[in-house]
Coordinates of C-alpha atoms in Angstrom, one line a residue:
M1 CA 0.0 0.0 0.0
S2 CA 1.2 3.5 -0.8
F3 CA 1.6 4.8 2.7
A4 CA 4.5 4.5 5.1
R5 CA 3.5 7.0 7.8
L6 CA 0.1 7.4 9.5
F7 CA -0.6 10.8 8.1
D8 CA -0.1 9.5 4.6
I9 CA -3.3 7.6 4.9
P10 CA -5.9 10.4 4.2
Y11 CA -3.9 11.2 1.0
H12 CA -4.0 7.5 0.1
Q13 CA -7.8 7.7 0.4
Q14 CA -8.0 10.9 -1.7
E15 CA -5.9 9.4 -4.4
H16 CA -7.7 6.0 -4.7
Y17 CA -11.3 6.5 -3.5
P18 CA -12.2 9.9 -2.2
Q19 CA -15.2 9.9 0.0
E20 CA -18.1 12.3 0.5
A21 CA -18.0 11.2 4.2
C22 CA -14.5 10.4 5.3
F23 CA -15.7 11.2 8.9
A24 CA -19.1 12.1 10.1
A25 CA -20.6 13.1 13.5
K26 CA -23.9 14.5 14.8
V27 CA -23.9 18.2 15.5
G28 CA -27.2 19.8 16.6
G29 CA -29.1 16.7 15.8
E30 CA -27.8 16.5 12.2
W31 CA -25.0 14.4 10.7
V32 CA -22.2 16.6 9.6
R33 CA -19.9 14.9 7.0
Y34 CA -16.4 15.8 6.1
T35 CA -15.1 14.9 2.6
T36 CA -11.7 13.4 2.2
Q37 CA -10.4 16.6 0.8
G38 CA -12.1 18.5 3.6
V39 CA -10.3 16.3 6.1
I40 CA -6.9 16.9 4.4
D41 CA -7.5 20.7 4.4
R42 CA -8.4 20.7 8.1
V43 CA -5.4 18.5 8.9
N44 CA -3.1 20.9 7.1
Q45 CA -4.7 23.8 8.9
V46 CA -4.0 22.1 12.3
S47 CA -0.3 21.5 11.2
A48 CA 0.2 25.1 10.1
S49 CA -1.4 26.4 13.3
L50 CA 0.7 24.2 15.6
L51 CA 3.9 25.3 13.8
R52 CA 2.8 28.9 14.2
W53 CA 2.2 28.2 17.9
G54 CA 5.7 26.9 18.2
I55 CA 5.2 23.2 18.3
R56 CA 8.3 21.3 17.1
P57 CA 9.2 17.7 16.3
G58 CA 9.1 15.5 19.5
D59 CA 6.8 17.9 21.4
K60 CA 4.1 16.1 23.3
I61 CA 0.4 17.0 22.8
A62 CA -2.4 15.4 24.9
V63 CA -5.9 14.7 23.6
I64 CA -8.4 14.1 26.4
S65 CA -11.5 13.2 24.4
D66 CA -13.6 10.3 23.2
S67 CA -14.2 9.6 19.5
R68 CA -15.1 12.5 17.2
P69 CA -13.7 13.9 13.8
E70 CA -11.7 16.6 15.6
W71 CA -9.7 13.9 17.4
N72 CA -8.5 12.7 14.0
F73 CA -7.9 16.2 12.7
V74 CA -5.5 17.0 15.5
D75 CA -4.0 13.5 15.5
Y76 CA -3.0 13.7 11.8
G77 CA -2.2 17.4 12.1
M78 CA 0.4 16.9 14.9
Q79 CA 1.9 13.8 13.2
Q80 CA 2.6 15.8 10.0
I81 CA 5.0 18.1 11.9
G82 CA 6.6 15.4 14.0
A83 CA 4.7 16.1 17.3
V84 CA 3.7 13.1 19.5
N85 CA 0.1 12.4 20.3
V86 CA -0.5 11.4 23.9
P87 CA -4.2 10.2 24.1
V88 CA -5.8 10.3 27.6
Y89 CA -9.0 8.6 28.6
P90 CA -11.5 11.3 29.8
Q91 CA -12.7 8.9 32.5
L92 CA -9.3 8.8 34.2
G93 CA -9.0 10.4 37.6
E94 CA -7.0 13.4 38.4
N95 CA -4.0 11.4 39.8
D96 CA -3.6 9.4 36.6
I97 CA -4.0 12.5 34.4
R98 CA -1.4 14.4 36.5
Y99 CA 1.0 11.5 36.2
I100 CA 0.7 11.1 32.4
L101 CA 0.9 14.8 31.6
D102 CA 3.8 15.3 33.9
Q103 CA 5.8 12.2 32.8
V104 CA 5.7 13.1 29.1
G105 CA 6.1 16.9 29.6
V106 CA 3.0 17.8 27.6
R107 CA 3.0 21.3 26.0
L108 CA -0.6 21.4 24.8
V109 CA -3.9 19.7 25.7
F110 CA -6.9 19.3 23.6
A111 CA -9.8 18.6 25.9
E112 CA -13.3 17.5 24.9
D113 CA -15.6 19.4 27.3
A114 CA -16.0 21.2 30.6
D115 CA -15.5 18.0 32.6
C116 CA -12.2 17.3 31.0
C117 CA -11.1 20.9 31.4
E118 CA -11.9 20.7 35.2
K119 CA -9.5 17.7 35.5
V120 CA -6.8 19.6 33.6
D121 CA -7.3 22.7 35.7
A122 CA -7.0 20.6 38.9
V123 CA -3.5 19.5 37.9
R124 CA -2.3 22.4 35.9
D125 CA -0.1 23.8 38.6
D126 CA 1.8 20.5 38.8
I127 CA 2.6 20.4 35.1
D128 CA 5.4 22.8 34.5
S129 CA 5.5 22.0 30.8
L130 CA 1.8 22.7 30.1
E131 CA 1.4 26.0 28.1
G132 CA -2.1 25.9 26.8
T133 CA -5.5 24.1 26.8
Y134 CA -8.0 24.1 23.9
T135 CA -11.5 22.5 23.9
F136 CA -13.5 20.7 21.2
E137 CA -16.8 21.8 22.8
E138 CA -17.5 25.4 23.7
V139 CA -16.5 26.0 27.3
E140 CA -16.8 29.4 29.0
G141 CA -13.4 30.8 29.9
V142 CA -11.4 28.3 27.9
S143 CA -10.0 28.7 24.4
H144 CA -11.9 26.8 21.7
W145 CA -9.8 24.7 19.4
G146 CA -11.1 26.7 16.5
D147 CA -9.4 29.8 18.0
L148 CA -6.0 28.0 17.5
L149 CA -6.6 27.5 13.8
I150 CA -5.3 29.8 11.2
A151 CA -6.1 29.9 7.5
P152 CA -2.8 28.6 6.1
E153 CA -1.2 30.7 3.4
E154 CA 1.1 29.3 0.7
G155 CA 4.2 29.9 2.9
D156 CA 2.5 28.0 5.8
L157 CA 1.7 25.1 3.6
G158 CA 5.3 25.1 2.4
E159 CA 6.4 24.8 6.1
V160 CA 4.0 21.9 6.6
E161 CA 5.3 20.1 3.5
A162 CA 8.9 20.6 4.7
A163 CA 8.0 19.3 8.2
K164 CA 6.2 16.2 6.7
A165 CA 9.3 15.4 4.6
D166 CA 11.4 15.3 7.8
V167 CA 9.2 12.7 9.5
G168 CA 10.3 9.1 8.9
K169 CA 8.4 5.9 9.5
E170 CA 10.7 5.0 12.4
D171 CA 9.9 8.3 14.2
L172 CA 7.8 8.2 17.3
A173 CA 4.1 8.8 16.5
T174 CA 2.4 8.4 19.8
I175 CA 2.7 7.4 23.5
V176 CA -0.4 5.4 24.5
Y177 CA -0.8 4.7 28.2
T178 CA -2.0 1.3 29.1
S179 CA -5.4 1.1 30.8
G180 CA -3.6 -0.4 33.8
T181 CA -5.4 -3.2 35.7
T182 CA -2.7 -2.9 38.3
G183 CA -0.4 0.0 39.3
R184 CA 0.4 3.1 37.4
P185 CA -0.3 3.2 33.6
K186 CA 2.7 2.8 31.4
G187 CA 3.4 4.9 28.3
V188 CA 3.7 2.6 25.3
M189 CA 5.8 4.2 22.5
H190 CA 4.8 3.4 19.0
T191 CA 6.4 4.6 15.8
H192 CA 4.6 5.2 12.5
R193 CA 5.9 1.8 11.3
N194 CA 4.6 -0.1 14.3
I195 CA 1.0 1.0 13.6
V196 CA 1.1 1.2 9.8
S197 CA 2.4 -2.4 9.7
N198 CA -0.7 -3.5 11.7
V199 CA -3.0 -1.6 9.4
Q200 CA -1.5 -3.1 6.3
A201 CA -1.5 -6.6 7.8
C202 CA -5.2 -6.4 8.8
I203 CA -6.7 -4.5 5.9
D204 CA -7.1 -7.5 3.7
I205 CA -8.5 -9.5 6.6
M206 CA -11.3 -7.1 7.4
P207 CA -14.5 -7.6 5.2
V208 CA -14.6 -4.0 4.1
E209 CA -14.7 -2.2 0.8
P210 CA -14.5 1.4 -0.4
G211 CA -17.8 3.2 0.0
Q212 CA -19.0 1.2 3.0
R213 CA -19.9 2.7 6.4
A214 CA -18.6 2.0 9.8
L215 CA -20.0 3.1 13.1
S216 CA -17.4 4.0 15.8
F217 CA -18.3 4.1 19.4
L218 CA -15.2 2.9 21.2
P219 CA -12.8 5.6 22.4
L220 CA -10.0 6.5 20.0
N221 CA -7.7 6.4 23.0
H222 CA -8.1 2.6 22.8
M223 CA -5.3 1.2 20.5
F224 CA -7.8 -1.2 19.0
E225 CA -10.3 1.4 17.8
R226 CA -7.5 3.8 16.8
M227 CA -5.8 1.3 14.5
I228 CA -9.1 0.3 13.0
S229 CA -9.9 3.9 12.3
Y230 CA -6.7 4.3 10.3
L231 CA -7.6 1.1 8.5
Y232 CA -11.1 2.4 7.7
V233 CA -9.6 5.5 6.1
A234 CA -7.0 3.5 4.2
A235 CA -9.8 1.2 2.9
G236 CA -12.1 4.0 1.9
V237 CA -14.7 3.3 4.5
S238 CA -16.7 6.2 5.9
V239 CA -16.4 6.5 9.7
Y240 CA -19.5 7.7 11.6
Y241 CA -19.1 8.5 15.2
A242 CA -21.9 7.5 17.6
E243 CA -23.3 10.3 19.8
S244 CA -22.9 8.2 23.0
V245 CA -23.1 4.7 24.2
D246 CA -26.8 5.3 25.1
A247 CA -27.5 6.4 21.5
I248 CA -25.8 3.5 19.8
G249 CA -29.1 1.7 19.0
D250 CA -30.5 4.8 17.3
N251 CA -27.2 5.6 15.5
L252 CA -27.0 2.0 14.1
R253 CA -30.4 2.4 12.6
E254 CA -29.6 5.8 11.2
V255 CA -26.2 5.0 9.7
S256 CA -26.9 1.3 8.7
P257 CA -23.2 0.5 9.0
H258 CA -21.5 -2.4 7.3
T259 CA -19.2 -3.0 10.2
F260 CA -18.4 -1.8 13.7
T261 CA -15.8 -2.7 16.4
T262 CA -16.8 -3.5 19.9
V263 CA -15.8 -5.0 23.2
P264 CA -17.5 -8.1 24.6
R265 CA -19.4 -6.2 27.4
L266 CA -21.2 -4.1 24.8
L267 CA -22.2 -7.2 22.8
E268 CA -23.5 -8.7 26.0
K269 CA -25.7 -5.6 26.5
V270 CA -27.0 -5.9 23.0
Y271 CA -27.8 -9.6 23.6
E272 CA -29.5 -8.8 26.9
R273 CA -31.8 -6.3 25.1
I274 CA -32.6 -8.9 22.5
V275 CA -33.6 -11.4 25.2
S276 CA -35.6 -8.8 27.1
A277 CA -37.5 -7.8 24.0
G278 CA -38.1 -11.5 23.2
K279 CA -39.5 -12.2 26.6
A280 CA -41.9 -9.3 26.4
Q281 CA -43.6 -10.6 23.3
P282 CA -47.1 -12.3 23.3
L283 CA -46.9 -16.1 24.0
P284 CA -46.9 -17.4 20.4
L285 CA -44.1 -15.1 19.4
R286 CA -42.3 -15.7 22.7
L287 CA -42.2 -19.4 22.0
I288 CA -40.8 -18.8 18.5
F289 CA -38.2 -16.5 20.0
Y290 CA -37.1 -19.1 22.5
W291 CA -36.9 -21.6 19.7
A292 CA -34.7 -19.2 17.7
L293 CA -32.5 -18.5 20.7
N294 CA -31.9 -22.2 21.4
V295 CA -31.1 -22.8 17.8
A296 CA -28.6 -19.9 17.8
Q297 CA -26.9 -20.9 21.0
N298 CA -26.1 -24.3 19.4
Y299 CA -24.8 -22.9 16.1
E300 CA -21.7 -24.5 14.7
L301 CA -19.5 -23.2 11.9
H302 CA -19.1 -26.6 10.3
G303 CA -21.0 -29.8 10.0
R304 CA -24.5 -28.5 10.5
S305 CA -27.2 -31.0 9.7
W306 CA -29.9 -30.5 7.1
L307 CA -32.5 -30.3 9.9
Y308 CA -30.6 -27.5 11.6
E309 CA -30.2 -25.6 8.4
A310 CA -33.9 -25.9 7.7
Q311 CA -34.6 -24.5 11.2
C312 CA -32.3 -21.5 10.5
K313 CA -33.9 -20.9 7.2
L314 CA -37.4 -20.9 8.7
L315 CA -36.4 -18.7 11.7
D316 CA -34.5 -16.2 9.7
P317 CA -37.5 -14.0 8.5
L318 CA -39.3 -14.6 11.7
V319 CA -36.6 -13.7 14.2
F320 CA -33.0 -13.3 12.9
A321 CA -33.8 -10.7 10.3
Q322 CA -35.3 -8.5 13.1
W323 CA -32.0 -8.7 15.0
R324 CA -30.1 -7.6 11.9
Q325 CA -32.5 -4.8 11.4
A326 CA -31.9 -3.6 14.9
L327 CA -28.2 -3.2 14.0
G328 CA -29.1 -1.2 10.9
G329 CA -29.7 -4.1 8.4
N330 CA -26.4 -3.9 6.6
V331 CA -23.8 -5.4 9.1
I332 CA -21.5 -7.8 7.3
A333 CA -19.4 -8.5 10.5
A334 CA -18.6 -7.1 13.9
I335 CA -15.0 -7.1 15.2
S336 CA -14.5 -7.8 18.9
G337 CA -11.4 -7.2 20.9
G338 CA -10.1 -5.8 24.2
A339 CA -11.3 -8.8 26.3
A340 CA -12.3 -12.4 26.0
L341 CA -15.6 -12.9 24.0
N342 CA -18.0 -15.5 25.4
P343 CA -18.3 -18.2 22.6
R344 CA -22.1 -18.2 23.2
L345 CA -22.3 -14.6 22.0
A346 CA -20.3 -15.4 18.9
R347 CA -22.6 -18.4 18.1
V348 CA -25.8 -16.4 18.6
F349 CA -24.9 -13.4 16.5
T350 CA -23.3 -15.6 13.8
A351 CA -26.4 -17.7 13.6
A352 CA -28.4 -14.6 13.0
G353 CA -26.2 -13.6 10.1
I354 CA -24.0 -11.2 12.0
P355 CA -20.5 -12.8 12.2
V356 CA -18.4 -11.7 15.2
L357 CA -14.7 -11.8 14.4
E358 CA -12.7 -12.0 17.6
G359 CA -9.1 -10.8 17.6
Y360 CA -6.4 -10.6 20.2
G361 CA -3.6 -8.2 20.9
L362 CA -2.3 -5.6 23.4
T363 CA -1.6 -1.9 23.4
E364 CA 2.1 -2.9 23.2
T365 CA 1.5 -4.7 19.9
A366 CA -0.3 -1.9 18.1
P367 CA -2.5 -3.9 18.8
V368 CA -3.4 -7.0 16.7
L369 CA -1.5 -10.3 16.9
T370 CA -4.2 -12.8 15.9
V371 CA -7.7 -12.6 14.5
N372 CA -10.5 -14.8 13.2
R373 CA -11.1 -14.3 9.5
Y374 CA -14.4 -13.7 7.7
E375 CA -14.1 -16.9 5.7
L376 CA -15.5 -19.9 7.5
E377 CA -12.2 -21.9 7.4
G378 CA -10.5 -19.0 9.1
R379 CA -12.9 -18.9 12.1
N380 CA -13.1 -21.0 15.3
F381 CA -15.5 -20.2 18.2
G382 CA -13.7 -19.7 21.5
S383 CA -10.5 -18.8 19.8
V384 CA -8.9 -15.4 19.0
G385 CA -7.9 -16.6 15.5
K386 CA -4.6 -17.1 13.7
P387 CA -1.6 -14.8 13.6
I388 CA -1.7 -12.0 11.1
D389 CA 0.9 -11.7 8.3
G390 CA 4.3 -10.6 9.5
V391 CA 3.7 -11.5 13.1
Q392 CA 5.1 -14.5 14.8
V393 CA 3.3 -16.1 17.8
Q394 CA 4.5 -19.0 19.9
L395 CA 3.9 -20.3 23.4
A396 CA 6.5 -20.5 26.2
E397 CA 6.8 -23.7 28.3
D398 CA 4.4 -22.3 30.8
G399 CA 1.9 -21.4 28.1
E400 CA 2.6 -17.7 28.0
V401 CA 1.9 -16.1 24.6
L402 CA 5.1 -14.7 23.0
A403 CA 5.2 -12.5 19.9
K404 CA 7.6 -10.9 17.4
G405 CA 6.8 -8.5 14.6
P406 CA 7.1 -5.0 13.2
N407 CA 4.1 -4.0 15.3
I408 CA 5.8 -4.6 18.7
M409 CA 6.3 -1.4 20.7
E410 CA 9.6 0.5 21.0
G411 CA 9.3 0.3 24.7
Y412 CA 7.7 2.1 27.7
Y413 CA 8.4 5.8 27.9
E414 CA 11.2 6.5 30.3
Q415 CA 10.9 3.1 31.9
P416 CA 13.7 1.0 30.3
G417 CA 13.6 -1.5 33.2
K418 CA 9.9 -2.2 32.7
T419 CA 10.6 -2.6 28.9
E420 CA 13.5 -5.1 29.5
E421 CA 11.3 -7.3 31.7
L422 CA 9.0 -8.0 28.8
F423 CA 11.6 -9.1 26.2
D424 CA 13.7 -12.2 26.5
E425 CA 17.2 -12.7 25.1
D426 CA 15.8 -13.9 21.8
G427 CA 13.8 -10.8 21.3
W428 CA 10.4 -12.4 22.0
F429 CA 7.8 -10.0 23.6
H430 CA 6.1 -11.6 26.6
T431 CA 2.4 -10.7 26.6
G432 CA 1.5 -11.9 30.1
D433 CA -1.4 -13.9 28.7
V434 CA -1.6 -17.7 28.9
G435 CA -2.9 -19.5 25.8
E436 CA -3.1 -22.8 23.9
W437 CA -3.3 -23.9 20.3
D438 CA -6.3 -25.5 18.8
D439 CA -5.7 -26.7 15.3
G440 CA -3.7 -23.6 14.5
F441 CA -6.1 -21.2 16.3
L442 CA -5.0 -19.5 19.4
K443 CA -7.1 -19.7 22.6
I444 CA -6.5 -17.3 25.5
I445 CA -7.0 -18.9 28.9
D446 CA -6.4 -15.9 31.1
R447 CA -3.8 -13.3 32.2
K448 CA -0.8 -15.1 33.7
D449 CA -1.0 -13.0 36.9
A450 CA -4.7 -13.7 37.2
L451 CA -4.3 -17.5 37.4
F452 CA -4.2 -18.7 40.9
K453 CA -3.7 -21.9 42.9
T454 CA -6.1 -23.0 45.6
S455 CA -4.7 -24.2 48.9
G456 CA -5.1 -27.7 47.5
G457 CA -2.6 -26.8 44.7
K458 CA -5.1 -26.8 41.9
F459 CA -4.8 -24.1 39.2
V460 CA -7.9 -21.9 38.4
A461 CA -8.4 -19.5 35.6
P462 CA -10.9 -16.9 36.9
Q463 CA -11.8 -15.2 33.6
P464 CA -13.7 -18.1 32.0
I465 CA -15.7 -18.6 35.2
E466 CA -16.5 -14.9 35.3
N467 CA -17.7 -15.0 31.7
R468 CA -20.0 -17.8 32.6
L469 CA -21.5 -15.8 35.4
K470 CA -22.0 -12.8 33.2
E471 CA -24.1 -14.9 30.8
S472 CA -26.9 -14.3 33.3
F473 CA -29.0 -11.3 32.6
L474 CA -28.9 -10.6 36.3
V475 CA -25.1 -10.1 36.4
D476 CA -23.3 -7.0 35.3
Q477 CA -19.8 -7.9 36.6
A478 CA -18.2 -10.6 38.6
M479 CA -14.8 -11.3 40.2
V480 CA -13.7 -14.8 41.1
V481 CA -11.6 -15.2 44.3
G482 CA -9.6 -18.1 45.6
R483 CA -5.8 -17.6 45.6
G484 CA -4.4 -19.7 48.3
R485 CA -7.9 -20.6 49.6
K486 CA -9.6 -24.0 50.0
M487 CA -12.4 -23.0 47.6
V488 CA -13.4 -20.6 44.8
T489 CA -15.9 -17.8 45.7
A490 CA -17.2 -14.8 43.8
L491 CA -18.2 -11.2 44.2
I492 CA -21.2 -10.3 42.0
A493 CA -22.2 -6.9 40.9
P494 CA -25.9 -7.3 39.8
D495 CA -27.4 -5.7 36.7
F496 CA -29.8 -3.6 38.7
Q497 CA -32.0 -2.6 35.7
N498 CA -32.6 -6.2 34.9
L499 CA -33.0 -7.2 38.5
K500 CA -35.6 -4.5 39.0
Q501 CA -37.5 -5.9 36.1
W502 CA -37.2 -9.4 37.5
C503 CA -38.6 -8.2 40.8
R504 CA -41.5 -6.6 39.0
D505 CA -42.3 -9.7 37.0
K506 CA -42.1 -11.9 40.2
G507 CA -44.0 -9.6 42.4
V508 CA -41.0 -8.9 44.7
E509 CA -41.1 -5.6 46.5
W510 CA -38.3 -3.2 45.4
P511 CA -37.2 -1.3 48.5
G512 CA -34.2 0.2 46.7
R513 CA -30.8 -1.1 45.5
D514 CA -29.2 -0.8 48.9
T515 CA -31.5 -3.3 50.5
I516 CA -33.0 -5.4 47.7
L517 CA -30.0 -7.7 47.8
D518 CA -31.0 -8.8 51.4
Q519 CA -34.4 -10.0 50.1
K520 CA -34.6 -13.8 50.3
P521 CA -36.2 -14.3 46.8
V522 CA -33.3 -12.3 45.3
R523 CA -30.6 -14.3 47.1
N524 CA -32.3 -17.5 46.2
R525 CA -32.5 -16.5 42.5
F526 CA -28.8 -15.7 42.4
A527 CA -28.0 -19.0 44.2
Q528 CA -30.1 -20.8 41.6
M529 CA -28.2 -19.0 38.8
L530 CA -24.9 -20.0 40.4
E531 CA -25.9 -23.6 40.6
E532 CA -26.7 -23.5 36.9
K533 CA -23.4 -21.9 35.9
N534 CA -21.4 -24.3 38.0
E535 CA -22.6 -27.2 35.8
G536 CA -19.8 -28.3 33.5
L537 CA -17.1 -26.8 35.7
S538 CA -14.6 -29.0 37.5
H539 CA -14.9 -29.5 41.3
T540 CA -12.1 -27.1 41.9
E541 CA -13.6 -24.4 39.6
K542 CA -17.1 -24.5 41.0
V543 CA -18.0 -21.3 42.9
K544 CA -19.0 -22.4 46.4
K545 CA -20.0 -19.1 47.9
F546 CA -20.8 -15.6 46.6
R547 CA -21.7 -12.2 47.8
L548 CA -23.8 -9.6 46.0
V549 CA -22.4 -6.1 46.1
P550 CA -24.7 -3.0 45.9
D551 CA -22.2 -1.0 43.9
E552 CA -21.9 -0.5 40.2
W553 CA -18.4 -1.2 39.0
T554 CA -17.4 1.7 36.7
V555 CA -14.4 3.3 35.0
E556 CA -15.1 6.5 36.9
G557 CA -15.3 4.6 40.2
G558 CA -11.9 3.0 39.6
E559 CA -13.1 -0.6 39.5
L560 CA -12.9 -1.0 35.8
T561 CA -10.2 0.0 33.2
P562 CA -11.3 2.2 30.3
T563 CA -11.5 -1.0 28.3
L564 CA -14.0 -2.4 30.9
K565 CA -11.7 -5.0 32.5
I566 CA -12.0 -5.4 36.2
K567 CA -9.2 -4.1 38.4
R568 CA -8.7 -7.2 40.7
E569 CA -6.4 -5.6 43.3
I570 CA -8.6 -2.6 43.7
L571 CA -11.7 -4.8 44.2
R572 CA -9.9 -7.2 46.5
E573 CA -9.0 -4.2 48.8
E574 CA -12.5 -2.6 48.5
Y575 CA -14.3 -5.8 49.4
E576 CA -11.8 -7.4 51.8
E577 CA -14.3 -7.7 54.6
L578 CA -16.9 -9.4 52.3
I579 CA -14.3 -11.8 51.0
E580 CA -13.1 -12.8 54.5
E581 CA -16.7 -13.2 55.6
M582 CA -17.3 -15.8 52.9
Y583 CA -14.3 -17.9 54.0
A584 CA -15.1 -17.5 57.7
E585 CA -18.4 -19.2 57.1
A586 CA -16.8 -22.2 55.4

């Protein structure tokens, strides 16, 4: 492909398949579309303005914002002049934001809105390098990003072109801080080559074509969504940004995308809404829905019988077509990453004609290492697929996944010791994940540091058990506990919206979320759920006791990472008394 640096990608699109909507977003209730040429013009305007402001190669600029076209404008704009993008999740607390901005010595901040500005203001006095803040939304008393922009003259564009010529593919493009399930986040350094190599290796795998549409609702700070965004532009796919997580359903119907990327938790929410809608239908339709759900949950990629195929064909116009229509009616495939996908979800959506292609990688690998392909022979439920071109993957003696390739990070910013810990003498990058091969497909068991031994010496992988628990519509999040203990237990954060509906259906009084968990019918229902989920688990893996917690685990509360993974150490400390209480009863 004719691009070697990330900022070459919009020019690649303009040359090969210019779009009327390179990017689009809702403004005042209406979709505003930016043509490919319009994007390039805005990017050059950003570059010229930053040069005029005094930004030079190697300077660090933070972007504290979720996904929107402006994110891309400033990203490409700073890349063109050799500046380094340091994306920051808006949901992070002040301490993490202070740490990141101070460590990299950020000169400028682009903040999304007033909330982000408040966090920057709270740490401003601690960041000696910070010289200015601009916002994407209008915020009183703070400079709008439009105030920074100048209309570039011929001389300005000449400076931009000269700056672009000095940027090489091995130059640092970004420092992406890990979401951090434990300890301080670490700044992953990626060059243009690291990320471009991943785009080029994945572009032929993705079932996308020029002129198609994608809906984006994951944050661009997430390495997965960011790389895919570059890929969309390189492939000539129009990127529409969802208004919010709550508006995804409406935006799917409005945009009718051909693809979207997601994390498993969001797919679980979609599945829960499908099940809730099915349960609410009149009896005859409800019976058909349960039939369809049972058929979908038993879907296999290969070896389906003629009877099974006949059922799918009959159920498609009655049920599955409605599911597809709820996602806009045009989805060819959804791409899942960031965490382990429950195979049940992959089966259900694939049976309904919405293949879910699960991939695997890390922020440190820019990010994709393996992925399931769209073609049937390249897919395997429960796996994260096969390695992409140019990337080598092997397992260490203890099962840890090791990788080599042009996408592997340059290292952690100003933490050479942490970097050296992850590379062995043969140059293999140690992912920290434990996996196994299944006929050439990689399966991830769990994080190496999450695996634990019970006091009886038996190994337990908590993540698969937690995923089983989250299959229940009553469970929002769960954490399995048992390191060094004689049995496995679990903390369960209920899905209070679904629990409230269950109470209404069963005639159980709802006194409030703080006391509902003490109600005997509720405790009995969760105990029944646990008994069902324990089926099929080994004796060691079975969850013997549980506690329901009245709190919602969130990114803002510090219990989840921005990619919706649980922070085990934080939760263990927060619920130490409850955990000890469970074991004291044994």
